[in-house]
CSV table of C-alpha atoms in Angstrom, one decimal:
chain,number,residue,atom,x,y,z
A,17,UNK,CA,63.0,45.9,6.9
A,18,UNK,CA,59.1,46.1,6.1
A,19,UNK,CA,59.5,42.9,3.6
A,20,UNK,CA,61.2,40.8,6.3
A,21,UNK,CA,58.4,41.6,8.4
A,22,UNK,CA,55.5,41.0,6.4
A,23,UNK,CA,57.5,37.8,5.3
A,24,UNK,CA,57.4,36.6,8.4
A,25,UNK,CA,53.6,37.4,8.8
A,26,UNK,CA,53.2,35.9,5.7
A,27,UNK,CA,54.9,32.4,6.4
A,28,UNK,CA,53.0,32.3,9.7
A,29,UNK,CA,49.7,32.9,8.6
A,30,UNK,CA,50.6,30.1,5.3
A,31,UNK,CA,51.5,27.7,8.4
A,32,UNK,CA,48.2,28.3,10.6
A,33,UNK,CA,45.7,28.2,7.8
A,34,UNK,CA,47.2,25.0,6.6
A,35,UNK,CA,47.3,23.8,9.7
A,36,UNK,CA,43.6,24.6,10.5
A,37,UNK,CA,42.8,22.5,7.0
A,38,UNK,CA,44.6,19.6,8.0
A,39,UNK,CA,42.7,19.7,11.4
A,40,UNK,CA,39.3,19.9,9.4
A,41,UNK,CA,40.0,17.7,6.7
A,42,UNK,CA,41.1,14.9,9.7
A,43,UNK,CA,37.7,15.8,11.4
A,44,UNK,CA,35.6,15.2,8.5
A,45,UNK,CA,37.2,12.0,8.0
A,46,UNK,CA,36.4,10.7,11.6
A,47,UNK,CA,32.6,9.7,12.9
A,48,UNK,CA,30.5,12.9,14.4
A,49,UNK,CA,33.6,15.1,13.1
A,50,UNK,CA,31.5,17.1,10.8
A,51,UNK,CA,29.4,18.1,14.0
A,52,UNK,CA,32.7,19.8,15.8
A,53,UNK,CA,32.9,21.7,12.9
A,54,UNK,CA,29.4,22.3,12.7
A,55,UNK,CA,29.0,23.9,16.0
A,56,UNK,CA,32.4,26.0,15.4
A,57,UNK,CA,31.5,27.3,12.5
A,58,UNK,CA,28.1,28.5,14.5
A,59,UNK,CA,30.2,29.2,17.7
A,60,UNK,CA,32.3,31.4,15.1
A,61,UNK,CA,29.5,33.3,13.6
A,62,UNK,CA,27.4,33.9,17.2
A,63,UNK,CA,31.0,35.8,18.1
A,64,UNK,CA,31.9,38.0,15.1
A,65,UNK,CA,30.8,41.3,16.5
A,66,UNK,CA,27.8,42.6,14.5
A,67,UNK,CA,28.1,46.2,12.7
């Protein structure tokens, strides 16, 4: 039962991190799509609670 579910966890988190490098590769190929990802990343850091 516990390798069907982690399977499934495992195919789902394969699909969304290749889907988050097809959206980033597709912003770096467009003009100012570096910047999105730019501010992200910063967005991203300024939320990660801090220990």
């Amino acid at each position: 039962m516990w390798g069907t579910l982690f399977g499934f966890a495992g195919m789902a988190t394969t699909r969304l991190t290749l889907t988050l490098v097809s959206v980033a590769i597709w912003l770096l190929s467009r003009p100012g799509g570096w910047a999105v990802l730019a501010i992200a990343a910063l967005v991203g850091v300024k939320l990660l609670p801090a220990r």
